[in-house]
Coordinates of C-alpha atoms in Angstrom, one line a residue:
M1 CA 75.0 148.7 58.4
S2 CA 78.1 146.8 59.5
K3 CA 80.2 144.9 57.0
P4 CA 80.1 141.2 57.1
L5 CA 82.8 139.6 59.2
K6 CA 85.8 138.3 56.9
Q7 CA 86.6 134.8 57.1
I8 CA 90.1 134.1 58.5
H9 CA 92.7 132.1 56.6
L10 CA 95.2 129.9 58.5
A11 CA 98.2 128.0 57.5
A12 CA 101.1 126.2 59.1
H13 CA 104.7 126.6 58.4
F14 CA 107.0 123.7 59.0
P15 CA 110.0 125.6 60.1
G16 CA 113.3 124.8 58.4
V17 CA 116.7 125.0 60.1
N18 CA 116.3 128.1 62.2
N19 CA 116.6 129.4 65.8
T20 CA 112.9 129.7 66.0
T21 CA 112.7 126.0 67.1
V22 CA 113.4 125.3 70.7
W23 CA 115.7 122.3 69.9
S24 CA 116.3 121.6 73.6
D25 CA 112.7 120.9 74.4
P26 CA 112.1 117.1 74.9
E27 CA 109.2 117.5 72.5
A28 CA 111.4 118.7 69.7
G29 CA 111.6 116.2 66.8
S30 CA 113.5 115.5 63.7
H31 CA 113.3 118.0 60.9
I32 CA 114.0 115.4 58.1
E33 CA 112.2 112.2 59.2
F34 CA 108.8 112.0 57.4
S35 CA 107.0 111.2 60.7
S36 CA 107.5 114.7 61.7
F37 CA 106.1 116.2 58.5
A38 CA 103.1 113.7 58.6
H39 CA 102.1 114.6 62.2
F40 CA 102.4 118.4 61.4
A41 CA 100.3 118.0 58.4
R42 CA 97.6 115.9 60.1
T43 CA 97.3 118.4 62.8
A44 CA 96.9 121.3 60.3
E45 CA 94.2 119.2 58.4
R46 CA 92.5 118.2 61.6
A47 CA 92.1 122.0 62.3
K48 CA 90.9 122.7 58.8
F49 CA 93.8 125.0 57.9
D50 CA 94.2 126.0 54.3
F51 CA 97.5 124.8 53.6
L52 CA 100.9 123.6 54.9
F53 CA 104.2 125.5 53.8
L54 CA 107.6 124.4 53.3
A55 CA 110.5 126.8 52.7
E56 CA 113.5 125.7 50.7
G57 CA 117.3 125.8 51.4
L58 CA 119.5 125.2 48.5
R59 CA 122.8 125.3 50.5
L60 CA 123.9 124.9 54.0
R61 CA 124.7 128.1 55.5
E62 CA 128.1 128.9 56.8
Q63 CA 129.7 131.3 59.5
G64 CA 133.3 131.8 59.4
G65 CA 133.8 129.2 56.9
K66 CA 132.1 126.4 59.1
I67 CA 128.6 125.0 58.5
Y68 CA 126.1 127.0 60.7
D69 CA 125.3 124.8 63.6
L70 CA 121.5 124.9 63.2
D71 CA 121.9 123.6 59.5
V72 CA 123.2 120.3 60.5
V73 CA 119.9 118.6 60.3
G74 CA 119.9 119.1 56.6
R75 CA 117.2 120.2 54.1
P76 CA 115.1 117.4 52.4
D77 CA 113.8 118.1 48.9
T78 CA 110.4 120.1 49.0
F79 CA 108.8 118.1 46.1
T80 CA 109.5 114.9 47.6
V81 CA 108.2 115.9 51.0
L82 CA 104.9 117.4 49.6
A83 CA 104.2 114.5 47.3
A84 CA 104.5 112.1 50.2
L85 CA 102.2 114.4 52.2
A86 CA 99.6 114.1 49.5
A87 CA 99.2 110.6 50.4
V88 CA 98.5 111.2 54.0
T89 CA 96.1 114.0 53.7
E90 CA 92.9 114.7 51.8
R91 CA 92.1 118.4 51.9
L92 CA 95.0 120.4 53.1
G93 CA 97.0 122.5 50.7
L94 CA 100.6 121.7 49.9
T95 CA 102.8 124.8 49.4
G96 CA 106.5 124.7 48.5
T97 CA 109.1 127.3 47.8
I98 CA 110.9 126.8 44.5
N99 CA 113.7 129.1 43.4
S100 CA 113.3 130.8 40.0
T101 CA 117.0 131.7 39.6
F102 CA 118.6 128.3 39.4
N103 CA 115.7 126.2 38.0
E104 CA 114.1 126.1 34.5
P105 CA 110.5 126.6 33.8
Y106 CA 109.7 123.3 32.0
E107 CA 110.9 121.1 34.9
V108 CA 109.2 123.3 37.8
A109 CA 105.9 123.4 35.7
R110 CA 106.1 119.6 35.2
Q111 CA 106.7 119.0 38.9
F112 CA 103.8 121.3 40.2
A113 CA 101.3 120.0 37.6
S114 CA 102.2 116.4 38.8
L115 CA 101.8 117.5 42.4
D116 CA 98.5 119.1 41.6
H117 CA 97.3 115.8 40.0
L118 CA 98.7 113.5 42.9
S119 CA 96.9 115.8 45.6
A120 CA 93.7 116.3 43.5
G121 CA 94.2 120.0 43.2
R122 CA 96.2 121.1 46.3
A123 CA 99.5 122.4 45.1
A124 CA 100.9 125.9 45.6
W125 CA 104.2 127.5 44.5
N126 CA 106.0 130.2 46.4
V127 CA 108.0 131.8 43.6
V128 CA 111.4 133.2 45.0
T129 CA 114.6 134.5 43.7
S130 CA 118.1 133.9 44.9
W131 CA 120.2 136.7 46.1
D132 CA 123.8 135.4 46.6
A133 CA 126.8 134.0 44.8
F134 CA 127.3 131.5 47.5
T135 CA 124.1 129.6 46.8
G136 CA 124.9 129.8 43.1
E137 CA 128.0 127.8 43.6
N138 CA 125.8 124.6 43.9
F139 CA 124.5 125.2 40.4
R140 CA 125.8 125.2 36.9
R141 CA 124.7 128.8 36.5
G142 CA 127.1 129.8 39.4
G143 CA 127.2 133.4 40.7
F144 CA 124.0 135.2 40.9
L145 CA 121.9 137.9 39.2
P146 CA 121.5 141.7 40.2
Q147 CA 118.2 142.4 41.9
E148 CA 116.5 144.0 38.8
E149 CA 117.5 141.0 36.7
R150 CA 116.3 138.5 39.4
Y151 CA 112.9 139.8 39.2
S152 CA 113.1 140.1 35.5
R153 CA 113.8 136.4 35.3
A154 CA 111.3 135.5 38.0
K155 CA 108.5 137.4 36.0
E156 CA 109.4 135.6 32.8
F157 CA 109.9 132.4 34.5
L158 CA 106.2 132.5 36.1
A159 CA 104.8 133.8 32.6
T160 CA 106.6 130.8 30.9
A161 CA 105.4 128.3 33.4
N162 CA 101.8 129.5 33.0
E163 CA 102.1 129.0 29.2
L164 CA 103.1 125.4 29.9
F165 CA 100.3 124.9 32.3
D166 CA 97.8 126.4 29.8
S167 CA 99.3 124.5 26.7
W168 CA 96.6 121.7 27.4
Q169 CA 93.3 123.1 26.4
G170 CA 90.2 121.2 27.5
D171 CA 89.6 117.6 26.4
E172 CA 92.4 117.4 23.8
I173 CA 92.9 113.7 24.1
T174 CA 89.8 111.4 23.9
A175 CA 89.3 107.8 23.2
D176 CA 87.5 106.4 20.2
Q177 CA 85.1 104.0 21.9
E178 CA 84.7 101.9 18.6
T179 CA 88.3 101.3 17.8
G180 CA 89.8 101.6 21.2
T181 CA 92.3 104.2 19.9
F182 CA 93.1 107.7 21.2
L183 CA 92.4 110.9 19.2
S184 CA 94.8 113.7 19.9
D185 CA 94.6 117.3 19.1
A186 CA 97.9 118.2 17.4
K187 CA 98.0 121.4 19.5
A188 CA 97.9 119.5 22.9
G189 CA 100.9 120.6 25.1
A190 CA 102.5 122.5 22.3
F191 CA 104.5 125.5 23.5
V192 CA 106.8 128.2 22.0
H193 CA 108.3 130.8 24.2
T194 CA 111.1 133.3 23.1
G195 CA 112.2 136.0 25.7
Q196 CA 115.1 137.7 27.4
H197 CA 115.8 134.7 29.7
F198 CA 114.1 131.7 28.1
D199 CA 114.0 130.4 24.5
I200 CA 112.1 127.0 24.5
E201 CA 110.0 125.1 22.2
G202 CA 108.3 121.7 22.5
R203 CA 105.4 119.8 24.0
F204 CA 104.5 119.9 27.7
N205 CA 103.7 116.3 28.8
V206 CA 101.5 116.8 31.8
P207 CA 97.7 117.3 31.2
R208 CA 95.8 120.2 32.8
S209 CA 95.8 119.8 36.4
P210 CA 92.7 120.0 38.6
Q211 CA 93.3 123.7 39.6
G212 CA 94.4 124.6 36.0
R213 CA 97.6 126.2 37.6
P214 CA 99.0 125.8 41.1
V215 CA 98.2 128.7 43.6
I216 CA 101.0 131.2 43.3
F217 CA 102.7 132.8 46.4
Q218 CA 105.2 135.5 46.6
A219 CA 107.4 136.6 49.5
G220 CA 109.3 139.8 48.3
D221 CA 108.9 142.9 50.5
S222 CA 110.7 145.4 48.1
D223 CA 108.8 147.6 45.7
E224 CA 109.7 145.1 42.9
G225 CA 108.4 142.3 44.9
R226 CA 105.2 144.0 45.8
E227 CA 104.6 144.8 42.0
F228 CA 105.4 141.2 41.2
A229 CA 102.8 139.8 43.6
A230 CA 100.1 142.5 42.5
A231 CA 100.8 141.4 38.7
G232 CA 100.3 137.7 39.0
A233 CA 100.4 136.1 42.7
D234 CA 97.3 134.7 44.5
A235 CA 98.9 135.5 47.9
I236 CA 101.9 137.3 49.4
F237 CA 103.6 136.4 52.6
S238 CA 104.4 139.4 54.7
R239 CA 106.9 140.0 57.6
H240 CA 104.7 142.9 58.8
A241 CA 102.9 141.3 61.8
T242 CA 102.3 144.3 64.0
L243 CA 98.7 146.0 63.5
D244 CA 100.0 149.3 62.1
A245 CA 102.8 147.9 59.8
G246 CA 100.3 145.1 58.7
Q247 CA 97.6 147.8 57.8
A248 CA 100.0 149.9 55.8
F249 CA 101.4 146.9 54.0
Y250 CA 97.9 145.7 53.3
T251 CA 96.7 149.0 51.9
D252 CA 99.8 149.5 49.8
V253 CA 99.7 146.0 48.1
K254 CA 95.9 145.9 47.7
S255 CA 96.0 149.3 46.0
R256 CA 98.4 148.1 43.3
L257 CA 96.0 145.4 42.0
A258 CA 93.7 147.7 40.1
A259 CA 96.5 148.5 37.6
Y260 CA 96.6 144.8 36.6
G261 CA 92.9 144.6 36.2
R262 CA 92.5 142.6 39.4
R263 CA 90.1 142.9 42.5
P264 CA 91.4 143.2 46.1
D265 CA 90.1 139.8 47.0
Q266 CA 92.3 138.1 44.1
L267 CA 95.4 138.6 46.3
L268 CA 95.5 137.4 49.9
I269 CA 98.0 139.0 52.5
L270 CA 99.2 136.3 54.9
P271 CA 101.9 137.3 57.4
A272 CA 104.0 134.7 59.2
A273 CA 103.3 134.6 63.0
S274 CA 104.4 132.8 66.0
F275 CA 102.5 132.2 69.2
V276 CA 102.7 131.1 72.8
L277 CA 99.6 129.8 74.7
G278 CA 99.1 129.6 78.4
D279 CA 96.1 129.2 80.6
T280 CA 96.2 132.7 81.4
D281 CA 97.7 135.8 79.8
A282 CA 100.2 136.1 82.6
E283 CA 101.1 132.5 82.2
A284 CA 101.7 132.9 78.6
E285 CA 103.8 136.0 79.0
E286 CA 106.2 134.1 81.5
L287 CA 106.4 131.2 79.1
A288 CA 107.0 133.5 76.2
K289 CA 110.0 135.1 78.0
E290 CA 111.3 131.6 78.7
V291 CA 110.9 130.4 75.0
R292 CA 112.9 133.5 73.8
R293 CA 115.9 132.7 76.0
Q294 CA 115.7 129.0 74.9
Q295 CA 115.7 130.1 71.3
V296 CA 118.8 132.5 71.7
S297 CA 121.6 130.6 73.5
G298 CA 124.8 132.4 74.3
A299 CA 126.5 131.0 71.1
T300 CA 123.5 131.8 69.0
A301 CA 123.5 135.5 70.3
L302 CA 127.3 135.9 69.3
K303 CA 126.5 134.3 65.8
H304 CA 123.7 136.9 65.4
L305 CA 126.0 139.8 66.4
E306 CA 128.6 138.5 63.9
F307 CA 126.0 139.2 61.0
V308 CA 126.4 143.0 61.8
W309 CA 130.0 143.1 63.1
N310 CA 131.3 140.8 60.4
R311 CA 134.0 139.7 62.6
D312 CA 134.7 136.7 64.8
L313 CA 133.2 137.5 68.2
S314 CA 133.7 134.1 69.8
A315 CA 136.1 135.6 72.5
Y316 CA 133.3 137.8 73.9
D317 CA 131.1 136.8 76.8
P318 CA 127.5 136.7 75.5
E319 CA 126.3 137.7 79.0
G320 CA 128.7 140.7 78.9
P321 CA 128.6 144.1 77.2
L322 CA 128.7 144.6 73.3
P323 CA 132.1 144.9 71.5
D324 CA 133.8 148.3 71.5
I325 CA 135.1 147.6 68.2
D326 CA 133.1 148.8 65.0
P327 CA 131.8 146.4 62.4
D328 CA 134.2 145.4 59.5
V329 CA 132.5 146.9 56.4
D330 CA 135.2 146.3 54.0
G331 CA 136.0 142.6 54.2
T332 CA 134.2 139.6 52.7
H333 CA 131.1 138.8 54.8
I334 CA 131.6 136.2 57.5
S335 CA 128.3 134.8 57.1
Q336 CA 127.3 133.0 53.8
G337 CA 123.9 132.1 52.6
R338 CA 121.9 133.8 55.3
A339 CA 119.2 136.3 54.3
Q340 CA 119.5 138.1 57.6
V341 CA 122.7 139.9 56.2
R342 CA 120.6 141.8 54.0
M343 CA 118.6 143.2 56.8
Y344 CA 121.4 145.3 58.0
R345 CA 122.2 147.8 55.2
D346 CA 124.3 150.1 57.4
P347 CA 126.2 148.0 60.0
L348 CA 127.9 151.1 61.5
A349 CA 124.6 152.8 62.3
T350 CA 123.0 149.4 63.5
A351 CA 126.0 149.0 65.8
R352 CA 125.6 152.5 67.2
A353 CA 121.9 152.1 67.7
W354 CA 122.4 148.6 69.5
R355 CA 125.0 150.0 71.7
E356 CA 122.6 152.9 72.8
L357 CA 119.8 150.4 73.5
A358 CA 122.1 148.1 75.5
A359 CA 123.4 150.9 77.6
A360 CA 120.0 152.4 78.3
N361 CA 118.6 149.1 79.2
N362 CA 121.7 147.5 80.9
W363 CA 121.6 144.6 78.3
S364 CA 124.1 142.1 77.7
I365 CA 124.8 140.8 74.1
R366 CA 122.5 138.0 74.7
D367 CA 119.7 140.4 76.1
L368 CA 120.1 142.6 73.2
V369 CA 119.7 139.8 70.5
I370 CA 116.6 138.5 72.4
E371 CA 114.9 141.9 72.7
T372 CA 115.7 143.0 69.1
G373 CA 114.9 139.7 67.5
N374 CA 111.7 138.3 66.5
R375 CA 109.4 138.1 69.3
Q376 CA 106.2 136.1 69.6
N377 CA 103.3 137.6 67.6
F378 CA 100.5 136.3 69.6
V379 CA 100.9 135.6 73.4
G380 CA 98.1 134.9 75.8
S381 CA 95.3 132.6 76.7
P382 CA 93.4 130.8 73.8
A383 CA 90.7 133.4 74.1
T384 CA 93.2 136.4 74.0
V385 CA 94.9 134.8 70.9
A386 CA 91.8 134.2 69.2
R387 CA 90.5 137.7 69.8
T388 CA 93.7 139.2 68.6
I389 CA 94.0 137.2 65.4
N390 CA 90.4 138.2 64.6
E391 CA 91.1 141.8 65.3
Y392 CA 93.9 141.9 62.9
V393 CA 91.9 140.4 60.1
Q394 CA 88.8 142.4 60.6
S395 CA 91.2 145.5 60.7
D396 CA 92.6 144.8 57.3
A397 CA 96.1 144.2 58.7
A398 CA 95.9 140.7 57.1
D399 CA 93.7 138.1 55.5
G400 CA 94.9 135.5 57.9
F401 CA 98.2 134.0 59.3
I402 CA 100.9 131.4 58.6
L403 CA 101.6 130.1 62.0
V404 CA 105.1 129.1 62.9
P405 CA 105.3 127.0 66.1
H406 CA 108.5 126.9 68.4
I407 CA 108.1 123.2 68.8
T408 CA 108.1 120.9 65.8
P409 CA 106.2 118.7 65.0
T410 CA 103.8 118.8 68.0
G411 CA 103.8 122.6 68.6
L412 CA 100.6 123.2 66.4
D413 CA 98.6 120.7 68.5
A414 CA 97.6 123.2 71.1
F415 CA 96.5 125.9 68.8
A416 CA 94.5 123.4 66.9
D417 CA 92.8 122.1 69.9
R418 CA 92.2 125.4 71.9
V419 CA 92.3 128.3 69.6
V420 CA 90.5 127.1 66.4
P421 CA 87.3 126.1 68.2
L422 CA 87.1 129.6 69.5
L423 CA 87.5 131.1 66.0
Q424 CA 84.9 128.7 64.9
E425 CA 82.5 129.8 67.5
Q426 CA 82.9 133.4 66.5
G427 CA 81.8 132.4 63.0
V428 CA 85.2 133.6 61.4
F429 CA 86.9 130.2 60.7
R430 CA 85.3 127.3 58.9
A431 CA 84.0 124.2 60.7
D432 CA 84.7 122.0 57.8
Y433 CA 86.3 122.2 54.3
E434 CA 83.6 123.2 51.8
G435 CA 85.8 122.5 48.7
T436 CA 88.3 119.9 47.7
T437 CA 91.0 122.2 46.2
L438 CA 93.2 124.9 47.7
R439 CA 91.6 127.4 45.4
D440 CA 88.4 126.5 47.2
H441 CA 89.9 127.0 50.5
L442 CA 91.4 130.4 49.7
G443 CA 88.3 131.6 47.8
L444 CA 90.2 132.1 44.6
D445 CA 89.0 132.0 41.1
T446 CA 90.1 128.9 39.0
P447 CA 91.9 129.9 35.8
D448 CA 89.8 129.8 32.6
L449 CA 90.4 126.2 31.3
T450 CA 89.7 127.1 27.7
G451 CA 92.6 129.6 27.5
P452 CA 95.5 131.5 29.3

């Protein structure tokens, strides 16, 4: 007897400042005007997606002491945008990345509880840590924490926030109908937390929200990050978007849940994925090549190479060969505030490997960056893309995908109109929302409202 088909979860990532977006396309719109966010969210809701996701940038990135050119559009505040989107959507989940290194549990819990009330139960929190002193300069803490302390603080941060969410138990404030006065349980909102990172006591001033707690997301890929997700997250973002790598990641993370008394279905695996659609597979492949070249201009290619070489490479021709000189591994890094720097743990080895690739394929600097960078995950006709997405989910490489279009804000429209109906016809994606909260959409349990 064959097992029942898994239902696919779909979400949409409104990309922040990056070189994924094809800024030169006439359809590319603002990344800060509310109309862009509203169009994107309404498209996702029209397609019955689970949620919209916003990343967070706490400082403009710099390269060689200058603001990185793709950052000049700015980074609007996540909570402000999500609260505004709550007013123009009815069912779409609203997920935001909020840092646990430079914030405090009380203020973050209060903001998410408020968003959950405003949206009638659609809030979600992507819990992240900060990794660099450069970002820390914008905050009173300054500096940064070592990796083991970052996760220690994040774990205690989330546990403390949950204590605040749970500090309102049931109907603790009621109205006396005869006198018109309110009767309050003295314990309503009361909390005391003493730990390594937080020592707080008081009264939480936002009543229990519709979901009890916001849905919790986590994005770390390290062993510590996977354990953090297995212990307390509802979903984990994954960068493993190929079938084999996705299956390995899926198996690893799901296998960790039993140690925390959790079932496999209590943590969803959701890789980010880009896509290019065409009327035929061949047309989509040609368009995908064009998109990749639009995403990586000559200037962008040189900037990317500087992440590894840690040198000013502006004098090099991006259409020419790679530099003969080796990366500078001793000096202060030329790039500040970019997570990509962490991807190249051994710059000398990376440079050698890239030179070999470029020589073997006769690639220029720009060619190399295009070919070794993030390629589109799903390329083809709508039927091909729908079939591939379903194959990944049914093969346990993912529970669904967070789609990242290369055009904002209209890039999601074609997927909503041409791919989603095919998934619905296959019976693997909802025809309409069956519940009202994000937990309903994701098939997640609601925390017990009578206790933590």
